[in-house]
């Protein structure tokens, strides 16, 4: 099929799944690098979607601008396995991914960090991260096949995944209930679907981190995930690629995407917020910043 026909088909799909007019949808379609790519295969299990969403949320708020080699959440590849998911992690970030996901009580912070109720099984080369409250789990490996190290406690920390292996501690229960019941703050289904899709399409979201090897990601609250970058894809190009792969499939049309400006877009009623700066933030210092990040992981 010709490029022009593919672009036209994608433009109509974007128009039909959003409130964008056809001229705007066509502009996004023309910038997309993939035309009607394979739609994201969601898990039909709501507990699985919620776990994956929580993982994306925790990793975004944990790594912020500390990525290595363009792996935004520390993830290189994601492959659905039935209702579950297998993640291949960036080798230099793999140990920190596990550390940030497994729950621990931080006395300095005054609460639980990581994902409440998450427990670990398996060997050093393949771990299964399992939700003790449901059948949901995610399998993780390194892309180079090397072992992943389980974390040890730092000053002021209690490793809840090790201290309470068979269930949730009281503090974890409170955090788990809060994540699952923020109805006044956010549409939980939209949040779980979109943040799960962020985790399931690393090659698309990692495009934001490719030019410098890192970008910036963070969260405001339990209902959103923000990605900021300065070079490479424009916001419209990234949106076009995400929509080509079904990122907004199944969402209410009026909440699927809002192009706020040339440099900002909201997906899923501000569940995923994309911001691109108008000029480079690093210039010649980009490689120096990347080296600084690398040294922090090596120390």
Coordinates of C-alpha atoms in Angstrom, one line a residue:
X1 CA 0.0 0.0 0.0
X2 CA 1.3 3.4 -0.9
X3 CA 2.5 5.9 1.7
X4 CA -0.2 8.4 0.8
X5 CA -2.9 5.7 1.2
X6 CA -1.5 4.7 4.5
X7 CA -1.4 8.3 5.7
X8 CA -5.0 8.8 4.7
X9 CA -6.1 5.6 6.6
X10 CA -4.2 6.7 9.7
X11 CA -5.6 10.2 9.5
X12 CA -9.2 8.8 9.4
X13 CA -8.4 6.5 12.3
X14 CA -7.1 9.4 14.4
X15 CA -10.1 11.5 13.6
X16 CA -12.5 8.6 14.4
X17 CA -11.0 7.8 17.7
X18 CA -10.6 11.4 18.9
X19 CA -12.3 14.8 18.7
X20 CA -9.6 16.1 16.3
X21 CA -10.7 17.5 13.0
X22 CA -9.5 15.7 9.8
X23 CA -6.9 18.4 8.9
X24 CA -5.3 18.1 12.3
X25 CA -5.5 14.3 12.2
X26 CA -3.8 14.4 8.8
X27 CA -1.0 16.5 10.1
X28 CA -0.3 14.0 12.8
X29 CA -0.5 11.1 10.4
X30 CA 1.9 12.7 8.0
X31 CA 4.5 13.0 10.8
X32 CA 4.1 9.5 12.1
X33 CA 6.9 7.0 11.3
X34 CA 4.6 4.0 11.6
X35 CA 1.3 3.8 9.7
X36 CA -1.4 1.7 11.4
X37 CA 1.0 -0.3 13.3
X38 CA 0.0 -3.3 15.4
X39 CA -2.4 -2.1 18.1
X40 CA -1.3 -2.5 21.7
X41 CA -2.4 -5.8 23.1
X42 CA -3.9 -5.1 26.4
X43 CA -4.5 -7.6 29.1
X44 CA -8.2 -8.3 29.7
X45 CA -7.5 -8.8 33.4
X46 CA -8.1 -5.5 35.2
X47 CA -5.7 -6.6 38.0
X48 CA -3.0 -7.1 35.5
X49 CA -3.6 -3.7 33.9
X50 CA -3.6 -2.1 37.4
X51 CA -0.3 -3.7 38.3
X52 CA 1.4 -2.7 35.0
X53 CA 0.1 0.9 35.4
X54 CA 1.4 1.1 38.9
X55 CA 4.8 -0.1 37.7
X56 CA 5.0 2.6 35.0
X57 CA 3.9 5.2 37.6
X58 CA 6.5 4.2 40.1
X59 CA 9.3 3.9 37.6
X60 CA 8.5 7.3 36.1
X61 CA 8.5 9.1 39.5
X62 CA 11.7 7.2 40.5
X63 CA 13.9 7.6 37.5
X64 CA 12.9 11.1 36.4
X65 CA 16.0 12.2 34.3
X66 CA 18.3 9.3 35.4
X67 CA 17.9 7.0 32.3
X68 CA 20.7 5.2 30.6
X69 CA 21.0 4.7 26.9
X70 CA 17.6 6.0 26.1
X71 CA 15.6 3.6 28.3
X72 CA 13.0 5.9 29.7
X73 CA 11.6 3.5 32.4
X74 CA 14.6 1.2 32.4
X75 CA 12.7 -1.0 29.9
X76 CA 14.0 -2.0 26.4
X77 CA 11.4 -4.6 25.2
X78 CA 8.0 -5.7 26.3
X79 CA 6.3 -8.9 25.2
X80 CA 2.8 -10.0 26.2
X81 CA 2.6 -13.5 27.6
X82 CA -1.1 -14.5 27.8
X83 CA -2.6 -12.1 30.3
X84 CA 0.9 -11.2 31.7
X85 CA 3.9 -9.3 30.4
X86 CA 7.6 -10.0 30.0
X87 CA 10.0 -7.1 30.3
X88 CA 13.6 -7.0 29.1
X89 CA 15.5 -4.3 31.1
X90 CA 18.3 -2.0 30.2
X91 CA 21.3 -3.8 31.8
X92 CA 22.7 -0.8 33.6
X93 CA 19.3 0.1 35.1
X94 CA 18.0 -3.4 35.8
X95 CA 19.0 -3.6 39.5
X96 CA 17.5 -0.2 40.2
X97 CA 14.3 -1.1 38.4
X98 CA 13.8 -4.1 40.8
X99 CA 14.8 -1.9 43.8
X100 CA 12.3 0.8 42.9
X101 CA 9.4 -1.6 42.3
X102 CA 9.8 -3.8 45.4
X103 CA 8.0 -2.3 48.5
X104 CA 10.0 -1.0 51.4
X105 CA 9.2 1.2 54.3
X106 CA 11.3 4.3 54.3
X107 CA 11.5 5.9 57.7
X108 CA 13.0 9.1 56.4
X109 CA 10.2 9.4 53.8
X110 CA 7.6 8.3 56.4
X111 CA 5.9 5.8 54.2
X112 CA 6.0 2.9 51.7
X113 CA 8.0 3.2 48.5
X114 CA 7.6 0.9 45.6
X115 CA 4.5 -1.2 44.9
X116 CA 2.6 -2.5 47.9
X117 CA 2.0 -6.2 47.9
X118 CA 4.6 -6.9 45.2
X119 CA 6.7 -10.0 45.9
X120 CA 9.6 -11.6 44.0
X121 CA 10.2 -15.2 42.8
X122 CA 12.8 -16.8 40.6
X123 CA 16.5 -16.9 40.0
X124 CA 19.0 -14.2 39.3
X125 CA 18.5 -14.2 35.5
X126 CA 14.7 -14.1 35.6
X127 CA 12.5 -12.8 38.3
X128 CA 8.7 -12.9 38.5
X129 CA 7.2 -9.9 40.2
X130 CA 3.8 -11.0 41.6
X131 CA 0.9 -9.2 43.2
X132 CA 0.0 -11.0 46.4
X133 CA -3.6 -9.7 46.1
X134 CA -4.4 -11.1 42.6
X135 CA -3.2 -13.3 39.8
X136 CA -1.3 -10.4 38.2
X137 CA 2.5 -10.7 37.6
X138 CA 5.3 -9.4 35.4
X139 CA 8.4 -11.4 34.4
X140 CA 11.7 -9.4 34.1
X141 CA 15.1 -10.2 32.6
X142 CA 18.1 -8.2 31.4
X143 CA 18.5 -7.8 27.7
X144 CA 22.0 -9.2 28.0
X145 CA 20.8 -12.3 29.9
X146 CA 23.1 -11.5 32.9
X147 CA 21.8 -11.9 36.5
X148 CA 19.8 -9.2 38.3
X149 CA 20.7 -8.5 41.9
X150 CA 18.0 -8.2 44.5
X151 CA 18.3 -5.0 46.6
X152 CA 19.5 -4.8 50.2
X153 CA 18.2 -2.4 52.7
X154 CA 19.6 1.1 52.9
X155 CA 19.7 3.3 56.0
X156 CA 16.2 3.8 57.4
X157 CA 14.6 1.2 55.2
X158 CA 12.6 -2.0 56.0
X159 CA 12.3 -4.4 53.1
X160 CA 8.6 -5.3 53.3
X161 CA 8.8 -7.8 50.4
X162 CA 11.3 -9.8 52.5
X163 CA 9.8 -9.2 56.0
X164 CA 6.2 -10.0 55.1
X165 CA 6.6 -12.5 52.2
X166 CA 3.1 -14.1 52.3
X167 CA 0.9 -11.0 52.4
X168 CA 0.6 -7.3 52.8
X169 CA 1.8 -5.3 55.9
X170 CA -0.7 -2.8 57.3
X171 CA 1.1 0.1 55.7
X172 CA 1.1 -1.7 52.3
X173 CA -2.6 -2.3 52.6
X174 CA -3.3 1.4 53.0
X175 CA -1.2 2.3 50.0
X176 CA -2.7 -0.5 47.9
X177 CA -6.2 0.7 48.7
X178 CA -5.3 4.3 48.0
X179 CA -4.0 3.3 44.5
X180 CA -7.1 1.4 43.7
X181 CA -9.7 3.8 45.0
X182 CA -8.8 7.4 43.9
X183 CA -12.2 7.8 42.1
X184 CA -12.5 11.5 43.1
X185 CA -9.1 12.2 41.4
X186 CA -9.0 10.1 38.3
X187 CA -10.9 7.7 36.0
X188 CA -9.2 4.5 37.2
X189 CA -9.9 2.5 34.0
X190 CA -8.4 5.1 31.8
X191 CA -5.4 5.5 34.1
X192 CA -4.8 1.8 34.2
X193 CA -5.2 1.2 30.5
X194 CA -2.9 4.1 29.4
X195 CA -0.2 3.7 31.9
X196 CA -0.2 -0.1 31.2
X197 CA 0.2 0.8 27.5
X198 CA 3.2 3.1 28.3
X199 CA 4.9 0.0 29.8
X200 CA 3.9 -2.2 26.9
X201 CA 5.3 0.0 24.2
X202 CA 8.8 1.0 25.3
X203 CA 10.2 1.4 21.8
X204 CA 7.7 4.2 21.2
X205 CA 8.1 6.1 24.4
X206 CA 11.9 5.6 24.4
X207 CA 12.0 7.8 21.3
X208 CA 11.9 10.8 23.6
X209 CA 15.1 9.7 25.3
X210 CA 17.1 8.7 22.2
X211 CA 18.7 12.1 21.3
X212 CA 20.6 12.5 24.6
X213 CA 20.2 9.1 26.1
X214 CA 17.8 10.4 28.7
X215 CA 14.7 12.6 29.0
X216 CA 12.6 13.5 32.0
X217 CA 9.5 11.8 33.5
X218 CA 7.6 12.4 36.7
X219 CA 4.1 12.3 38.2
X220 CA 2.0 14.9 40.0
X221 CA -0.3 12.4 41.8
X222 CA -1.7 8.9 41.3
X223 CA -3.5 9.9 38.2
X224 CA -0.9 11.0 35.7
X225 CA 2.5 10.4 34.1
X226 CA 4.5 13.2 32.5
X227 CA 7.2 12.8 29.8
X228 CA 9.4 15.9 28.9
X229 CA 12.1 16.1 26.3
X230 CA 13.8 18.7 24.2
X231 CA 15.3 17.1 21.0
X232 CA 14.1 14.5 18.5
X233 CA 10.4 13.8 17.9
X234 CA 8.0 16.7 18.1
X235 CA 4.9 16.2 20.3
X236 CA 2.8 15.7 17.2
X237 CA 5.2 13.1 15.8
X238 CA 5.1 11.2 19.0
X239 CA 1.3 11.4 19.3
X240 CA 1.0 10.3 15.7
X241 CA 3.1 7.2 16.3
X242 CA 1.2 6.4 19.6
X243 CA -2.2 6.7 17.9
X244 CA -1.0 4.6 15.0
X245 CA -0.4 1.8 17.4
X246 CA -3.8 2.1 19.0
X247 CA -2.7 4.1 22.1
X248 CA -6.1 5.8 22.4
X249 CA -8.2 2.8 21.3
X250 CA -11.3 2.4 23.5
X251 CA -11.1 5.8 25.2
X252 CA -14.0 8.3 25.1
X253 CA -13.4 10.4 21.9
X254 CA -13.5 13.7 23.6
X255 CA -10.9 12.7 26.1
X256 CA -8.5 10.7 23.8
X257 CA -6.1 13.5 22.9
X258 CA -5.9 17.3 23.4
X259 CA -3.2 19.2 21.5
X260 CA -2.6 22.0 24.0
X261 CA 0.1 23.7 21.9
X262 CA 3.0 22.9 19.5
X263 CA 4.9 21.7 22.6
X264 CA 2.3 19.9 24.7
X265 CA -0.4 17.3 24.5
X266 CA -2.7 15.5 26.9
X267 CA -3.8 11.9 26.3
X268 CA -6.7 10.3 28.2
X269 CA -7.9 13.5 29.9
X270 CA -4.4 14.4 31.2
X271 CA -3.5 10.8 32.2
X272 CA -0.4 11.0 30.0
X273 CA 1.1 14.5 29.5
X274 CA 3.7 15.1 26.8
X275 CA 5.8 18.2 26.9
X276 CA 8.7 19.1 24.5
X277 CA 10.8 22.1 25.1
X278 CA 11.2 24.5 22.2
X279 CA 15.0 24.4 22.2
X280 CA 17.7 22.0 23.4
X281 CA 18.3 22.1 27.1
X282 CA 21.8 20.6 27.0
X283 CA 23.6 21.4 23.8
X284 CA 27.3 20.4 24.0
X285 CA 26.8 19.4 27.6
X286 CA 24.4 16.5 26.8
X287 CA 27.2 13.9 26.7
X288 CA 28.7 15.2 29.9
X289 CA 25.3 14.8 31.6
X290 CA 24.9 11.3 30.2
X291 CA 28.3 10.4 31.6
X292 CA 27.4 11.8 35.0
X293 CA 24.2 9.6 35.1
X294 CA 26.3 6.6 34.1
X295 CA 28.8 7.2 36.9
X296 CA 25.9 7.4 39.5
X297 CA 24.8 3.8 38.5
X298 CA 28.4 2.6 38.7
X299 CA 29.0 4.0 42.2

